[in-house]
């Protein structure tokens, strides 16, 4: 649903004074719906030689390393062979800031807020071999975020900058690194699931059992903590470890997030769907969450209530994918498990005569993801079915209403 999504890192060499270089590093989130949450990005690499970072603005290294070979008061900011860089926090003094810094490593998705989908910092570094691309480029780039794999640095056309309305400047040299995401690399188990229901069938199709992993027998999750019975369980992590966050409410599906799709009403020309996102995480909130759903009738959405909405048209004119996210200061925060641990919306869609039907599971989504993570769908053969003998529910309801109207009219005439 986002074929070209990636995170791109650019190194722009701005000035050169012998072996000293001023470098501007920018991180661009080019993903439509996947954002970077707290604790944020942790950019890392390995120097090819004995490079050191003398000064930084807009970010800092987590460790200084061994700088004992430098004498006097002038000590580098970092002497580590493999430094880890983190964003500064909001409220950092202005003399330590740069443009697009100081958000604690958080990056918005392109769709939600393009202005917050970028971070940058500056560093003054020393290297005797940086001018030679064959020997001077760092390697082993990482974002410090599970699921992301980064390429090596490659030389690209120098970045250009608008100095004023008449003048454009450019970097001395630019390196580019591309990082891509894999949900399978991030975790061995999913993190969300989908349940379904309709107004024409009393059956609620729950999330598949153990959708996000269970301990013990798959028929029933073992919910315990420190040997005592409890109402939550820490799920096994993707590396095979026994415990890790999140701690989720003990349910048959054991997912931190459940999305419920309910076909609510059917009118002559329209139909209405209610979507509810429930947080089963006992300790964590989801800020700036988003939901991506694929359904063929999304080209005919008429109205969305309580959520922001934008179609994601990535393949020609095929408009079957939509992104939803919360309204700022209203429901953009999905709080931890509890009475208020859910957000919900309703959408009104037009019935396209060419392909609309309630039969065969057509009314349910084809694919769904929360915060960029694909959710486990129920098997199609378990979807709520139409009442026996019905071809289209709308025509059935219309016929029943006509019969009742005729009957009531007859009763009124007899009474008169």
Coordinates of C-alpha atoms in Angstrom, one line a residue:
X1 CA 0.0 0.0 0.0
X2 CA 3.1 2.2 0.1
X3 CA 5.4 0.8 -2.6
X4 CA 7.9 3.6 -2.6
X5 CA 8.0 4.3 1.2
X6 CA 11.5 4.5 2.8
X7 CA 13.6 6.7 5.2
X8 CA 16.4 8.5 3.4
X9 CA 19.4 9.9 5.1
X10 CA 21.5 12.6 3.4
X11 CA 25.0 13.7 4.4
X12 CA 25.8 17.2 2.9
X13 CA 29.4 18.4 3.3
X14 CA 29.0 22.1 3.6
X15 CA 32.5 23.4 4.3
X16 CA 36.1 22.0 4.1
X17 CA 39.0 23.3 6.1
X18 CA 41.8 20.8 5.6
X19 CA 40.9 17.7 7.5
X20 CA 37.9 19.5 9.2
X21 CA 34.4 19.2 7.6
X22 CA 31.1 20.8 8.5
X23 CA 28.4 18.2 7.7
X24 CA 24.6 18.6 7.7
X25 CA 22.8 15.3 8.2
X26 CA 19.1 15.1 7.3
X27 CA 16.6 12.3 7.9
X28 CA 13.5 12.2 5.6
X29 CA 10.6 10.0 6.3
X30 CA 9.2 9.3 2.8
X31 CA 6.6 6.8 4.1
X32 CA 2.9 7.6 3.6
X33 CA 1.6 6.1 6.8
X34 CA 4.4 4.7 8.9
X35 CA 5.8 7.1 11.4
X36 CA 8.5 7.0 14.0
X37 CA 7.3 7.0 17.6
X38 CA 9.1 7.5 20.9
X39 CA 11.8 6.8 21.9
X40 CA 12.6 7.9 18.3
X41 CA 15.4 7.3 15.9
X42 CA 19.0 6.4 17.0
X43 CA 21.2 6.9 14.0
X44 CA 24.4 4.8 14.0
X45 CA 27.3 4.0 11.7
X46 CA 30.9 2.8 11.8
X47 CA 33.8 5.1 10.8
X48 CA 36.3 3.7 8.3
X49 CA 39.4 5.2 10.0
X50 CA 40.1 7.4 13.1
X51 CA 37.4 10.0 12.5
X52 CA 36.2 12.1 15.5
X53 CA 33.2 14.5 16.0
X54 CA 34.4 17.8 17.4
X55 CA 31.0 19.5 17.8
X56 CA 27.3 18.8 17.2
X57 CA 24.2 21.0 17.0
X58 CA 20.6 19.6 16.9
X59 CA 21.7 16.1 18.2
X60 CA 24.2 14.4 20.4
X61 CA 26.0 11.2 20.7
X62 CA 25.0 8.8 23.5
X63 CA 28.7 8.2 24.5
X64 CA 31.8 10.3 24.2
X65 CA 34.2 7.4 24.0
X66 CA 37.9 7.4 24.7
X67 CA 39.4 10.8 23.8
X68 CA 42.5 10.4 26.0
X69 CA 44.9 11.1 23.1
X70 CA 43.7 14.7 23.0
X71 CA 45.3 17.0 25.5
X72 CA 44.2 20.3 27.1
X73 CA 40.7 21.7 27.3
X74 CA 39.7 21.2 23.7
X75 CA 38.2 17.7 23.7
X76 CA 36.1 16.3 20.9
X77 CA 32.4 15.6 21.3
X78 CA 32.8 12.0 20.4
X79 CA 35.7 9.7 19.7
X80 CA 33.8 6.4 19.3
X81 CA 34.5 4.1 16.3
X82 CA 30.7 3.4 16.1
X83 CA 28.8 6.4 17.5
X84 CA 25.1 6.5 18.1
X85 CA 23.3 9.8 17.5
X86 CA 20.0 10.8 19.1
X87 CA 17.8 13.8 18.6
X88 CA 17.7 16.5 21.3
X89 CA 14.5 16.9 23.3
X90 CA 12.0 19.8 23.1
X91 CA 13.1 22.8 25.1
X92 CA 16.8 22.5 24.2
X93 CA 18.6 25.9 24.4
X94 CA 18.5 27.8 21.1
X95 CA 22.3 27.8 20.7
X96 CA 22.2 24.0 20.5
X97 CA 19.4 23.8 18.0
X98 CA 19.2 23.5 14.3
X99 CA 16.3 23.6 11.9
X100 CA 14.0 20.5 12.2
X101 CA 15.7 19.3 15.3
X102 CA 14.7 18.7 18.9
X103 CA 11.6 16.5 18.8
X104 CA 13.0 13.5 20.7
X105 CA 13.5 11.5 17.5
X106 CA 9.8 11.5 16.5
X107 CA 9.0 11.7 12.8
X108 CA 5.5 12.1 11.4
X109 CA 4.4 10.2 8.3
X110 CA 4.1 12.2 5.0
X111 CA 0.3 12.0 5.1
X112 CA -0.3 13.1 8.6
X113 CA 2.1 16.1 8.8
X114 CA 4.7 16.6 6.1
X115 CA 6.4 19.4 8.0
X116 CA 7.3 17.1 10.9
X117 CA 8.5 14.2 8.7
X118 CA 12.1 15.4 8.6
X119 CA 14.9 15.8 11.2
X120 CA 18.4 17.3 10.8
X121 CA 21.5 18.0 12.8
X122 CA 25.0 19.5 12.1
X123 CA 28.4 18.1 13.1
X124 CA 32.0 19.2 12.8
X125 CA 34.1 16.2 12.1
X126 CA 37.8 15.5 11.4
X127 CA 39.1 13.0 8.9
X128 CA 42.1 12.7 6.7
X129 CA 40.5 10.3 4.2
X130 CA 37.0 11.7 3.7
X131 CA 37.6 13.1 0.3
X132 CA 38.2 9.6 -1.1
X133 CA 34.8 7.9 -1.6
X134 CA 36.5 4.5 -1.7
X135 CA 38.0 4.8 1.8
X136 CA 36.3 7.6 3.5
X137 CA 32.6 6.6 3.7
X138 CA 31.2 5.2 7.0
X139 CA 29.4 1.8 6.9
X140 CA 26.9 -0.3 8.9
X141 CA 24.3 2.4 9.0
X142 CA 21.4 1.8 11.4
X143 CA 18.3 3.7 12.5
X144 CA 18.0 2.0 15.9
X145 CA 14.4 1.1 15.2
X146 CA 13.3 -2.5 14.9
X147 CA 12.4 -3.6 11.4
X148 CA 14.6 -1.1 9.4
X149 CA 17.6 -2.1 7.3
X150 CA 19.9 0.6 5.8
X151 CA 22.0 0.6 2.6
X152 CA 25.6 1.7 2.3
X153 CA 26.3 5.4 1.6
X154 CA 26.4 6.3 -2.1
X155 CA 27.6 9.5 -3.7
X156 CA 24.7 11.4 -5.3
X157 CA 24.3 14.8 -6.9
X158 CA 25.1 17.5 -4.4
X159 CA 22.1 18.9 -2.6
X160 CA 21.0 22.4 -3.5
X161 CA 19.8 25.1 -1.1
X162 CA 17.8 28.3 -1.8
X163 CA 19.9 31.1 -0.3
X164 CA 17.4 33.9 -1.3
X165 CA 15.1 34.6 -4.1
X166 CA 17.9 35.0 -6.6
X167 CA 20.7 32.7 -5.4
X168 CA 21.1 28.9 -5.0
X169 CA 24.0 27.3 -3.2
X170 CA 25.0 23.6 -3.1
X171 CA 26.9 21.1 -0.9
X172 CA 30.5 20.2 -1.7
X173 CA 29.5 16.6 -1.7
X174 CA 26.4 14.6 -0.8
X175 CA 26.1 11.0 0.4
X176 CA 22.7 9.2 0.5
X177 CA 21.6 6.2 2.6
X178 CA 18.2 4.5 2.1
X179 CA 16.5 2.5 4.9
X180 CA 13.5 0.2 4.3
X181 CA 11.1 -1.5 6.7
X182 CA 10.1 -5.1 7.1
X183 CA 7.4 -6.2 9.5
X184 CA 8.8 -9.7 9.6
X185 CA 12.2 -8.4 10.5
X186 CA 10.7 -6.2 13.3
X187 CA 8.8 -9.0 15.1
X188 CA 7.9 -12.7 14.7
X189 CA 4.4 -12.0 15.8
X190 CA 1.8 -9.4 14.6
X191 CA 0.6 -6.6 16.9
X192 CA -3.0 -6.1 15.9
X193 CA -6.1 -8.1 14.7
X194 CA -9.5 -7.5 13.2
X195 CA -13.0 -8.5 14.3
X196 CA -16.2 -8.2 12.3
X197 CA -19.9 -7.9 12.8
X198 CA -23.1 -6.8 10.9
X199 CA -26.6 -5.6 11.6
X200 CA -28.0 -8.4 9.5
X201 CA -26.3 -11.2 11.5
X202 CA -26.1 -11.5 15.3
X203 CA -22.8 -13.4 15.1
X204 CA -19.7 -11.4 16.0
X205 CA -16.6 -12.8 14.3
X206 CA -13.8 -12.3 16.8
X207 CA -10.1 -12.0 16.1
X208 CA -8.5 -15.3 15.4
X209 CA -7.3 -17.0 18.6
X210 CA -3.7 -16.3 19.5
X211 CA -3.4 -13.8 16.6
X212 CA -0.5 -12.1 18.3
X213 CA 1.0 -15.1 20.0
X214 CA 0.2 -17.0 23.2
X215 CA 2.2 -18.8 25.9
X216 CA 1.4 -22.5 26.5
X217 CA -1.5 -24.2 24.7
X218 CA -2.9 -22.1 21.8
X219 CA -6.5 -22.8 23.0
X220 CA -6.1 -20.5 26.0
X221 CA -3.5 -17.9 26.8
X222 CA -1.6 -18.3 30.1
X223 CA -1.9 -15.0 31.8
X224 CA 0.4 -14.8 34.8
X225 CA 3.1 -12.6 36.3
X226 CA 5.7 -13.8 38.7
X227 CA 3.9 -17.1 39.2
X228 CA 0.6 -15.4 40.2
X229 CA -2.6 -15.2 38.3
X230 CA -3.0 -11.8 36.6
X231 CA -5.2 -10.1 34.1
X232 CA -2.3 -9.3 31.7
X233 CA 0.5 -11.0 29.9
X234 CA 3.9 -9.9 28.5
X235 CA 4.1 -11.3 25.0
X236 CA 7.2 -13.1 23.8
X237 CA 9.5 -10.9 21.7
X238 CA 10.5 -11.5 18.2
X239 CA 14.0 -12.8 19.2
X240 CA 12.5 -15.7 21.2
X241 CA 12.9 -14.0 24.5
X242 CA 10.4 -14.8 27.2
X243 CA 9.2 -11.3 28.2
X244 CA 9.1 -7.9 26.8
X245 CA 6.7 -5.0 26.4
X246 CA 3.9 -4.6 25.6
X247 CA 2.0 -6.0 28.6
X248 CA -1.5 -6.6 27.2
X249 CA -4.9 -7.4 28.7
X250 CA -5.5 -11.2 28.7
X251 CA -7.7 -12.0 25.8
X252 CA -8.1 -14.9 23.4
X253 CA -6.3 -13.0 20.6
X254 CA -3.5 -11.4 22.9
X255 CA -3.1 -8.4 20.6
X256 CA -2.2 -4.9 21.9
X257 CA -4.6 -3.4 19.2
X258 CA -8.0 -4.7 18.0
X259 CA -9.8 -3.1 15.1
X260 CA -13.6 -3.8 14.9
X261 CA -15.4 -3.4 11.6
X262 CA -19.2 -3.2 12.0
X263 CA -21.6 -2.9 9.0
X264 CA -24.1 -0.8 10.8
X265 CA -27.0 0.2 8.5
X266 CA -28.2 -0.1 4.9
X267 CA -30.2 2.5 3.1
X268 CA -31.6 2.6 -0.4
X269 CA -28.6 4.4 -1.9
X270 CA -26.0 4.3 0.9
X271 CA -24.6 2.0 3.7
X272 CA -22.9 2.9 7.0
X273 CA -19.9 1.3 8.7
X274 CA -18.6 1.8 12.2
X275 CA -14.9 1.3 12.9
X276 CA -13.6 1.0 16.5
X277 CA -9.9 0.8 17.5
X278 CA -9.4 -0.6 21.0
X279 CA -6.1 -0.5 22.9
X280 CA -5.4 -3.6 25.1
X281 CA -1.9 -2.4 26.1
X282 CA -1.9 -1.9 29.9
X283 CA 0.8 0.8 30.1
X284 CA 1.3 2.5 26.7
X285 CA -0.6 5.1 24.8
X286 CA -0.4 5.5 21.0
X287 CA 0.1 9.1 20.0
X288 CA -0.5 10.2 16.4
X289 CA -1.8 6.8 15.5
X290 CA -3.1 6.0 12.0
X291 CA -5.2 3.3 10.3
X292 CA -5.0 2.2 6.7
X293 CA -7.8 0.1 5.2
X294 CA -8.3 -1.4 1.8
X295 CA -11.9 -1.8 0.4
X296 CA -13.2 -1.5 -3.1
X297 CA -16.1 0.9 -2.1
X298 CA -13.7 3.5 -0.8
X299 CA -13.8 5.3 -4.1
X300 CA -17.4 6.2 -3.1
X301 CA -16.9 7.5 0.5
X302 CA -19.3 10.3 1.1
X303 CA -18.6 11.3 4.7
X304 CA -16.2 10.5 7.6
X305 CA -17.1 11.3 11.2
X306 CA -14.5 12.0 14.0
X307 CA -11.4 11.0 12.0
X308 CA -9.1 12.7 9.4
X309 CA -9.2 10.9 6.1
X310 CA -7.1 10.8 2.9
X311 CA -7.2 8.3 0.0
X312 CA -3.9 6.6 -0.9
X313 CA -4.0 6.3 -4.7
X314 CA -0.7 4.6 -5.6
X315 CA -1.6 2.5 -8.7
X316 CA -3.1 4.6 -11.5
X317 CA -6.7 5.4 -10.8
X318 CA -7.4 2.6 -8.4
X319 CA -8.9 4.2 -5.4
X320 CA -9.5 1.4 -2.9
X321 CA -7.1 2.4 0.0
X322 CA -7.7 5.0 2.6
X323 CA -5.8 6.4 5.6
X324 CA -7.5 7.5 8.8
X325 CA -6.0 9.3 11.8
X326 CA -7.1 11.2 14.8
X327 CA -8.1 14.9 15.0
X328 CA -5.5 17.0 16.9
X329 CA -6.3 17.5 20.6
X330 CA -9.5 15.4 20.2
X331 CA -8.7 11.8 19.5
X332 CA -5.1 11.7 18.2
X333 CA -4.1 10.0 21.4
X334 CA -5.2 6.4 21.8
X335 CA -4.8 6.0 25.5
X336 CA -3.9 2.8 27.4
X337 CA -6.3 -0.1 28.1
X338 CA -9.4 1.0 30.1
X339 CA -12.8 2.6 29.8
X340 CA -11.5 5.3 27.4
X341 CA -9.0 3.2 25.6
X342 CA -10.6 3.3 22.2
X343 CA -11.4 5.6 19.3
X344 CA -14.1 5.2 16.8
X345 CA -15.5 6.6 13.6
X346 CA -18.5 6.1 11.2
X347 CA -18.3 6.4 7.5
X348 CA -21.1 6.7 4.9
X349 CA -20.6 5.1 1.5
X350 CA -22.6 5.2 -1.7
X351 CA -23.8 1.9 -3.1
X352 CA -22.2 1.5 -6.5
X353 CA -24.8 -0.5 -8.6
X354 CA -22.0 -2.2 -10.6
X355 CA -20.5 -4.2 -7.7
X356 CA -22.2 -3.5 -4.4
X357 CA -23.4 -6.5 -2.5
X358 CA -23.7 -7.8 1.1
X359 CA -23.0 -11.3 -0.1
X360 CA -19.7 -13.2 -0.2
X361 CA -17.9 -11.0 2.4
X362 CA -17.8 -8.1 0.0
X363 CA -18.7 -5.6 2.7
X364 CA -15.6 -6.4 4.8
X365 CA -12.1 -4.9 4.3
X366 CA -9.5 -6.7 2.2
X367 CA -6.5 -5.5 4.2
X368 CA -6.0 -3.4 7.3
X369 CA -2.9 -2.0 9.1
X370 CA -2.5 0.0 12.3
X371 CA 0.6 2.3 12.6
X372 CA 2.0 0.6 9.6
X373 CA 1.7 -3.0 10.9
X374 CA -0.6 -5.4 9.0
X375 CA -3.4 -6.8 11.2
X376 CA -4.5 -10.4 11.3
X377 CA -7.9 -10.8 9.6
X378 CA -10.4 -13.6 10.3
X379 CA -10.5 -16.4 7.7
X380 CA -13.0 -15.6 4.9
X381 CA -15.1 -18.7 5.6
X382 CA -15.9 -17.3 9.1
X383 CA -17.3 -13.9 7.9
X384 CA -20.9 -13.1 8.9
X385 CA -23.2 -14.3 6.2
X386 CA -26.5 -13.1 4.8
X387 CA -29.8 -14.5 6.1
X388 CA -30.8 -17.6 4.1
X389 CA -32.7 -16.9 0.9
X390 CA -31.6 -13.3 0.7
X391 CA -29.8 -12.0 -2.4
X392 CA -29.6 -8.3 -1.4
X393 CA -30.6 -7.1 2.0
X394 CA -31.6 -3.7 0.8
X395 CA -34.3 -5.1 -1.5
X396 CA -35.6 -7.4 1.3
X397 CA -35.9 -4.5 3.7
X398 CA -37.6 -2.4 1.0
X399 CA -40.2 -5.1 0.3
X400 CA -41.0 -5.6 4.0
X401 CA -41.5 -1.9 4.5
X402 CA -43.9 -1.8 1.6
X403 CA -46.0 -4.7 3.0
X404 CA -46.1 -3.1 6.4
X405 CA -47.2 0.3 4.9
X406 CA -50.0 -1.4 3.0
X407 CA -51.2 -3.2 6.1
X408 CA -51.2 -0.1 8.3
X409 CA -53.1 1.8 5.6
X410 CA -55.8 -0.9 5.4
X411 CA -56.2 -0.9 9.2
X412 CA -56.6 2.9 9.2
X413 CA -59.3 2.7 6.5
X414 CA -61.3 0.0 8.4
X415 CA -61.3 2.1 11.5
X416 CA -62.6 5.1 9.6

